[in-house]
Tab-separated table of N, CA and C in Angstrom:
chain	number	residue	atom	x	y	z
A	136	MET	N	38.845	71.246	141.859
A	136	MET	CA	38.013	72.264	141.254
A	136	MET	C	36.561	71.856	141.312
A	137	ASN	N	35.690	72.732	141.649
A	137	ASN	CA	34.273	72.488	141.687
A	137	ASN	C	33.778	72.084	140.300
A	138	LYS	N	32.862	71.082	140.233
A	138	LYS	CA	32.355	70.600	138.960
A	138	LYS	C	31.648	71.716	138.181
A	139	SER	N	30.888	72.588	138.844
A	139	SER	CA	30.207	73.677	138.173
A	139	SER	C	31.220	74.629	137.516
A	140	ILE	N	32.277	74.896	138.216
A	140	ILE	CA	33.314	75.778	137.667
A	140	ILE	C	33.960	75.123	136.439
A	141	LEU	N	34.179	73.821	136.535
A	141	LEU	CA	34.772	73.077	135.422
A	141	LEU	C	33.871	73.144	134.201
A	142	VAL	N	32.583	72.947	134.386
A	142	VAL	CA	31.627	73.040	133.271
A	142	VAL	C	31.654	74.400	132.650
A	143	VAL	N	31.636	75.444	133.491
A	143	VAL	CA	31.710	76.822	132.979
A	143	VAL	C	32.994	77.040	132.187
A	144	CYS	N	34.093	76.573	132.707
A	144	CYS	CA	35.387	76.765	132.058
A	144	CYS	C	35.383	76.066	130.703
A	145	ILE	N	34.932	74.848	130.668
A	145	ILE	CA	34.903	74.073	129.412
A	145	ILE	C	33.944	74.776	128.417
A	146	SER	N	32.793	75.218	128.905
A	146	SER	CA	31.862	75.932	128.033
A	146	SER	C	32.452	77.192	127.452
A	147	LEU	N	33.176	77.946	128.267
A	147	LEU	CA	33.833	79.158	127.761
A	147	LEU	C	34.845	78.835	126.675
A	148	VAL	N	35.610	77.762	126.868
A	148	VAL	CA	36.563	77.372	125.871
A	148	VAL	C	35.889	77.102	124.561
A	149	VAL	N	34.730	76.426	124.626
A	149	VAL	CA	33.990	76.084	123.406
A	149	VAL	C	33.500	77.356	122.709
A	150	PHE	N	32.920	78.268	123.488
A	150	PHE	CA	32.292	79.437	122.846
A	150	PHE	C	33.324	80.476	122.438
A	151	LEU	N	34.461	80.520	123.078
A	151	LEU	CA	35.412	81.566	122.747
A	151	LEU	C	36.548	81.105	121.864
A	152	SER	N	36.662	79.803	121.626
A	152	SER	CA	37.766	79.272	120.848
A	152	SER	C	37.607	79.561	119.383
A	153	PRO	N	38.607	80.114	118.723
A	153	PRO	CA	38.487	80.341	117.296
A	153	PRO	C	38.678	79.037	116.485
A	154	THR	N	39.078	77.960	117.152
A	154	THR	CA	39.308	76.712	116.443
A	154	THR	C	38.173	75.737	116.668
A	155	LEU	N	36.977	76.213	117.028
A	155	LEU	CA	35.855	75.326	117.320
A	155	LEU	C	35.549	74.396	116.153
A	156	GLY	N	35.698	74.848	114.941
A	156	GLY	CA	35.405	74.041	113.792
A	156	GLY	C	36.495	73.104	113.394
A	157	ALA	N	37.565	73.067	114.149
A	157	ALA	CA	38.728	72.271	113.813
A	157	ALA	C	38.366	70.782	113.791
A	158	LYS	N	38.960	70.044	112.907
A	158	LYS	CA	38.741	68.601	112.854
A	158	LYS	C	39.337	67.953	114.036
A	159	MET	N	38.617	66.936	114.603
A	159	MET	CA	39.221	66.172	115.680
A	159	MET	C	40.229	65.242	115.057
A	160	MET	N	41.405	65.221	115.641
A	160	MET	CA	42.433	64.337	115.112
A	160	MET	C	43.395	63.993	116.209
A	161	SER	N	44.119	62.921	115.986
A	161	SER	CA	45.072	62.475	116.960
A	161	SER	C	46.398	63.221	116.695
A	162	ASN	N	46.721	64.152	117.548
A	162	ASN	CA	47.989	64.910	117.419
A	162	ASN	C	48.361	65.504	118.750
A	163	GLN	N	49.341	66.350	118.756
A	163	GLN	CA	49.807	66.973	120.017
A	163	GLN	C	48.737	67.818	120.672
A	164	ASN	N	47.776	68.315	119.917
A	164	ASN	CA	46.731	69.162	120.444
A	164	ASN	C	45.480	68.385	120.769
A	165	GLY	N	45.565	67.039	120.819
A	165	GLY	CA	44.404	66.216	121.053
A	165	GLY	C	43.656	66.556	122.312
A	166	ASP	N	44.384	66.921	123.382
A	166	ASP	CA	43.738	67.292	124.660
A	166	ASP	C	42.870	68.510	124.486
A	167	ARG	N	43.333	69.472	123.705
A	167	ARG	CA	42.550	70.689	123.479
A	167	ARG	C	41.266	70.364	122.728
A	168	HIS	N	41.377	69.508	121.720
A	168	HIS	CA	40.201	69.106	120.947
A	168	HIS	C	39.225	68.327	121.813
A	169	CYS	N	39.749	67.505	122.713
A	169	CYS	CA	38.917	66.741	123.643
A	169	CYS	C	38.130	67.694	124.527
A	170	GLY	N	38.815	68.668	125.113
A	170	GLY	CA	38.178	69.623	125.994
A	170	GLY	C	37.084	70.420	125.254
A	171	MET	N	37.378	70.780	124.035
A	171	MET	CA	36.360	71.501	123.226
A	171	MET	C	35.173	70.624	122.940
A	172	ALA	N	35.410	69.360	122.598
A	172	ALA	CA	34.333	68.439	122.307
A	172	ALA	C	33.479	68.211	123.544
A	173	GLN	N	34.117	67.985	124.665
A	173	GLN	CA	33.395	67.782	125.932
A	173	GLN	C	32.542	68.994	126.242
A	174	GLY	N	33.131	70.177	126.126
A	174	GLY	CA	32.407	71.420	126.407
A	174	GLY	C	31.200	71.627	125.531
A	175	LYS	N	31.382	71.339	124.256
A	175	LYS	CA	30.263	71.513	123.314
A	175	LYS	C	29.096	70.569	123.659
A	176	VAL	N	29.416	69.322	123.945
A	176	VAL	CA	28.356	68.352	124.265
A	176	VAL	C	27.742	68.681	125.598
A	177	ILE	N	28.562	69.012	126.588
A	177	ILE	CA	28.014	69.364	127.951
A	177	ILE	C	27.094	70.538	127.818
A	178	SER	N	27.522	71.609	127.123
A	178	SER	CA	26.705	72.780	127.033
A	178	SER	C	25.437	72.554	126.183
A	179	SER	N	25.460	71.654	125.220
A	179	SER	CA	24.314	71.370	124.389
A	179	SER	C	23.375	70.344	125.006
A	180	CYS	N	23.894	69.400	125.734
A	180	CYS	CA	23.097	68.257	126.192
A	180	CYS	C	22.724	68.321	127.679
A	181	LEU	N	23.486	68.977	128.471
A	181	LEU	CA	23.237	68.948	129.923
A	181	LEU	C	22.701	70.270	130.459
A	182	HIS	N	22.864	71.348	129.763
A	182	HIS	CA	22.323	72.624	130.217
A	182	HIS	C	20.883	72.730	129.737
A	183	ARG	N	20.092	73.428	130.488
A	183	ARG	CA	18.677	73.577	130.159
A	183	ARG	C	18.335	75.034	130.045
A	184	ASP	N	17.410	75.337	129.124
A	184	ASP	CA	16.890	76.707	128.965
A	184	ASP	C	15.470	76.691	129.555
A	185	ASN	N	15.228	77.540	130.543
A	185	ASN	CA	13.919	77.628	131.177
A	185	ASN	C	13.379	76.275	131.604
A	186	GLY	N	14.263	75.425	132.080
A	186	GLY	CA	13.833	74.073	132.535
A	186	GLY	C	13.630	73.083	131.436
A	187	GLN	N	13.825	73.483	130.183
A	187	GLN	CA	13.609	72.578	129.056
A	187	GLN	C	14.958	72.172	128.494
A	188	SER	N	15.148	70.880	128.277
A	188	SER	CA	16.389	70.447	127.645
A	188	SER	C	16.301	70.793	126.158
A	189	ARG	N	17.473	70.942	125.569
A	189	ARG	CA	17.525	71.306	124.138
A	189	ARG	C	17.946	70.084	123.340
A	190	GLN	N	17.044	69.129	123.152
A	190	GLN	CA	17.385	67.862	122.514
A	190	GLN	C	17.880	68.084	121.101
A	191	GLY	N	17.295	68.981	120.362
A	191	GLY	CA	17.744	69.238	118.996
A	191	GLY	C	19.192	69.744	118.955
A	192	ASP	N	19.516	70.646	119.857
A	192	ASP	CA	20.921	71.168	119.947
A	192	ASP	C	21.849	70.036	120.358
A	193	CYS	N	21.398	69.221	121.278
A	193	CYS	CA	22.258	68.115	121.768
A	193	CYS	C	22.525	67.118	120.646
A	194	CYS	N	21.512	66.688	119.966
A	194	CYS	CA	21.715	65.720	118.872
A	194	CYS	C	22.560	66.302	117.760
A	195	GLN	N	22.370	67.609	117.462
A	195	GLN	CA	23.171	68.251	116.418
A	195	GLN	C	24.631	68.270	116.822
A	196	ALA	N	24.933	68.579	118.115
A	196	ALA	CA	26.301	68.615	118.601
A	196	ALA	C	26.950	67.224	118.485
A	197	LEU	N	26.175	66.200	118.862
A	197	LEU	CA	26.703	64.820	118.803
A	197	LEU	C	26.912	64.398	117.374
A	198	TYR	N	25.999	64.790	116.453
A	198	TYR	CA	26.135	64.460	115.037
A	198	TYR	C	27.397	65.113	114.482
A	199	GLU	N	27.588	66.369	114.786
A	199	GLU	CA	28.768	67.108	114.265
A	199	GLU	C	30.086	66.473	114.766
A	200	LEU	N	30.132	66.107	116.041
A	200	LEU	CA	31.344	65.487	116.594
A	200	LEU	C	31.651	64.190	115.874
A	201	ASN	N	30.624	63.354	115.660
A	201	ASN	CA	30.860	62.060	114.970
A	201	ASN	C	31.227	62.308	113.500
A	202	LEU	N	30.685	63.325	112.889
A	202	LEU	CA	31.030	63.631	111.511
A	202	LEU	C	32.469	64.079	111.421
A	203	GLN	N	32.992	64.844	112.396
A	203	GLN	CA	34.345	65.338	112.378
A	203	GLN	C	35.371	64.236	112.682
A	204	ALA	N	34.935	63.190	113.346
A	204	ALA	CA	35.851	62.089	113.658
A	204	ALA	C	35.922	61.176	112.427
A	205	GLU	N	36.782	61.565	111.465
A	205	GLU	CA	36.797	60.970	110.129
A	205	GLU	C	37.685	59.752	109.998
A	206	THR	N	38.543	59.478	110.950
A	206	THR	CA	39.497	58.362	110.831
A	206	THR	C	39.333	57.459	112.038
A	207	PRO	N	39.773	56.218	111.919
A	207	PRO	CA	39.699	55.321	113.110
A	207	PRO	C	40.395	55.934	114.336
A	208	ASN	N	41.543	56.579	114.146
A	208	ASN	CA	42.243	57.199	115.283
A	208	ASN	C	41.403	58.304	115.892
A	209	ALA	N	40.765	59.140	115.068
A	209	ALA	CA	39.949	60.227	115.600
A	209	ALA	C	38.738	59.694	116.334
A	210	ARG	N	38.140	58.605	115.855
A	210	ARG	CA	37.004	57.976	116.536
A	210	ARG	C	37.409	57.365	117.872
A	211	GLN	N	38.591	56.746	117.869
A	211	GLN	CA	39.083	56.197	119.118
A	211	GLN	C	39.387	57.281	120.122
A	212	ASP	N	39.971	58.376	119.659
A	212	ASP	CA	40.254	59.515	120.515
A	212	ASP	C	38.972	60.101	121.090
A	213	LEU	N	37.923	60.204	120.283
A	213	LEU	CA	36.630	60.753	120.743
A	213	LEU	C	36.052	59.837	121.822
A	214	CYS	N	36.169	58.536	121.602
A	214	CYS	CA	35.666	57.556	122.579
A	214	CYS	C	36.434	57.723	123.899
A	215	ARG	N	37.724	57.783	123.846
A	215	ARG	CA	38.521	57.949	125.062
A	215	ARG	C	38.221	59.300	125.774
A	216	CYS	N	38.034	60.287	124.956
A	216	CYS	CA	37.754	61.649	125.485
A	216	CYS	C	36.516	61.611	126.377
A	217	PHE	N	35.469	60.958	125.880
A	217	PHE	CA	34.233	60.954	126.685
A	217	PHE	C	34.259	59.882	127.776
A	218	GLN	N	35.086	58.871	127.656
A	218	GLN	CA	35.241	57.908	128.760
A	218	GLN	C	35.824	58.612	129.989
A	219	GLU	N	36.591	59.666	129.762
A	219	GLU	CA	37.187	60.422	130.878
A	219	GLU	C	36.127	61.040	131.796
A	220	ILE	N	34.932	61.380	131.227
A	220	ILE	CA	33.975	62.103	132.025
A	220	ILE	C	32.673	61.376	132.270
A	221	VAL	N	32.270	60.396	131.461
A	221	VAL	CA	30.920	59.816	131.605
A	221	VAL	C	30.743	59.041	132.894
A	222	TRP	N	31.789	58.647	133.545
A	222	TRP	CA	31.614	57.916	134.803
A	222	TRP	C	31.307	58.892	135.969
A	223	LEU	N	31.447	60.194	135.743
A	223	LEU	CA	31.174	61.180	136.774
A	223	LEU	C	29.696	61.636	136.696
A	224	SER	N	29.070	61.848	137.809
A	224	SER	CA	27.754	62.481	137.814
A	224	SER	C	27.973	63.960	137.708
A	225	PRO	N	27.240	64.696	136.939
A	225	PRO	CA	26.071	64.439	136.145
A	225	PRO	C	26.372	63.992	134.695
A	226	TYR	N	27.652	63.805	134.385
A	226	TYR	CA	28.005	63.493	133.021
A	226	TYR	C	27.613	62.087	132.579
A	227	ASN	N	27.278	61.232	133.557
A	227	ASN	CA	26.817	59.899	133.180
A	227	ASN	C	25.518	59.946	132.391
A	228	LYS	N	24.823	61.078	132.387
A	228	LYS	CA	23.641	61.267	131.582
A	228	LYS	C	23.961	61.255	130.097
A	229	LEU	N	25.255	61.410	129.741
A	229	LEU	CA	25.664	61.382	128.340
A	229	LEU	C	25.693	59.982	127.764
A	230	ILE	N	25.767	58.968	128.636
A	230	ILE	CA	25.833	57.589	128.196
A	230	ILE	C	24.604	57.246	127.356
A	231	GLY	N	24.836	56.745	126.185
A	231	GLY	CA	23.772	56.339	125.260
A	231	GLY	C	23.140	57.432	124.434
A	232	LEU	N	23.536	58.677	124.650
A	232	LEU	CA	22.916	59.794	123.872
A	232	LEU	C	23.146	59.694	122.392
A	233	PRO	N	24.312	59.316	121.901
A	233	PRO	CA	24.454	59.244	120.450
A	233	PRO	C	23.493	58.240	119.830
A	234	GLU	N	23.297	57.117	120.476
A	234	GLU	CA	22.331	56.123	119.987
A	234	GLU	C	20.885	56.656	120.097
A	235	HIS	N	20.580	57.354	121.192
A	235	HIS	CA	19.257	57.894	121.410
A	235	HIS	C	18.922	58.933	120.312
A	236	CYS	N	19.931	59.627	119.822
A	236	CYS	CA	19.732	60.628	118.780
A	236	CYS	C	19.630	59.978	117.391
A	237	GLY	N	19.827	58.678	117.324
A	237	GLY	CA	19.715	57.969	116.035
A	237	GLY	C	20.910	58.213	115.123
A	238	ILE	N	22.048	58.492	115.673
A	238	ILE	CA	23.225	58.732	114.848
A	238	ILE	C	23.810	57.383	114.439
A	239	SER	N	23.832	57.122	113.156
A	239	SER	CA	24.356	55.842	112.680
A	239	SER	C	25.853	55.752	112.886
A	240	LYS	N	26.315	54.581	113.303
A	240	LYS	CA	27.731	54.346	113.552
A	240	LYS	C	28.348	55.391	114.506
A	241	ALA	N	27.576	55.795	115.498
A	241	ALA	CA	28.061	56.808	116.453
A	241	ALA	C	29.127	56.184	117.362
A	242	VAL	N	30.086	56.997	117.729
A	242	VAL	CA	31.080	56.644	118.735
A	242	VAL	C	30.310	56.554	120.060
A	243	PRO	N	30.334	55.375	120.713
A	243	PRO	CA	29.595	55.253	121.948
A	243	PRO	C	30.241	56.037	123.124
A	244	PHE	N	29.406	56.598	123.968
A	244	PHE	CA	29.864	57.300	125.164
A	244	PHE	C	29.512	56.400	126.334
A	245	ASP	N	30.401	55.484	126.662
A	245	ASP	CA	30.184	54.681	127.837
A	245	ASP	C	31.540	54.197	128.339
A	246	THR	N	31.562	53.621	129.480
A	246	THR	CA	32.857	53.209	130.101
A	246	THR	C	33.226	51.767	129.740
A	247	LYS	N	32.333	51.038	129.095
A	247	LYS	CA	32.581	49.602	128.808
A	247	LYS	C	33.129	49.383	127.411
A	248	THR	N	33.099	50.376	126.563
A	248	THR	CA	33.589	50.191	125.199
A	248	THR	C	35.110	50.131	125.184
A	249	ASP	N	35.659	49.201	124.398
A	249	ASP	CA	37.100	49.142	124.167
A	249	ASP	C	37.362	50.088	122.978
A	250	CYS	N	37.789	51.284	123.296
A	250	CYS	CA	37.972	52.344	122.300
A	250	CYS	C	38.982	51.935	121.237
A	251	GLY	N	39.942	51.109	121.570
A	251	GLY	CA	40.952	50.684	120.612
A	251	GLY	C	40.400	49.808	119.514
A	252	ARG	N	39.189	49.285	119.668
A	252	ARG	CA	38.575	48.426	118.648
A	252	ARG	C	37.629	49.185	117.711
A	253	ILE	N	37.475	50.450	117.953
A	253	ILE	CA	36.527	51.218	117.119
A	253	ILE	C	37.174	51.496	115.770
A	254	LYS	N	36.379	51.237	114.737
A	254	LYS	CA	36.800	51.461	113.334
A	254	LYS	C	35.919	52.553	112.761
A	255	LEU	N	35.972	52.720	111.448
A	255	LEU	CA	35.126	53.757	110.808
A	255	LEU	C	33.711	53.303	110.764
């Protein structure tokens, strides 16, 4: 599948899903929550309006994701979720964004983190 089509599909899931506000948690629907989280961050952080990035929207999306990851399992799942895509271009631009936004105790978005060691 073309990367552009994938981004559009993930973005549509985010905007059309009635469960957007659902808490991230480790359960049978974890893949759905991961896709929604990826779509929200991609649409907020990598899309541009009139050539301008929307840093405020991006940081807010990252803040909300970290806030929703309330348990060690949810934080580990969020870490693994973004490890799936950050090694791909253009998604590698997401690496370090939570720290750049000044989010305290943010779940890191990089490929080197051992997600199993993440705590609250």
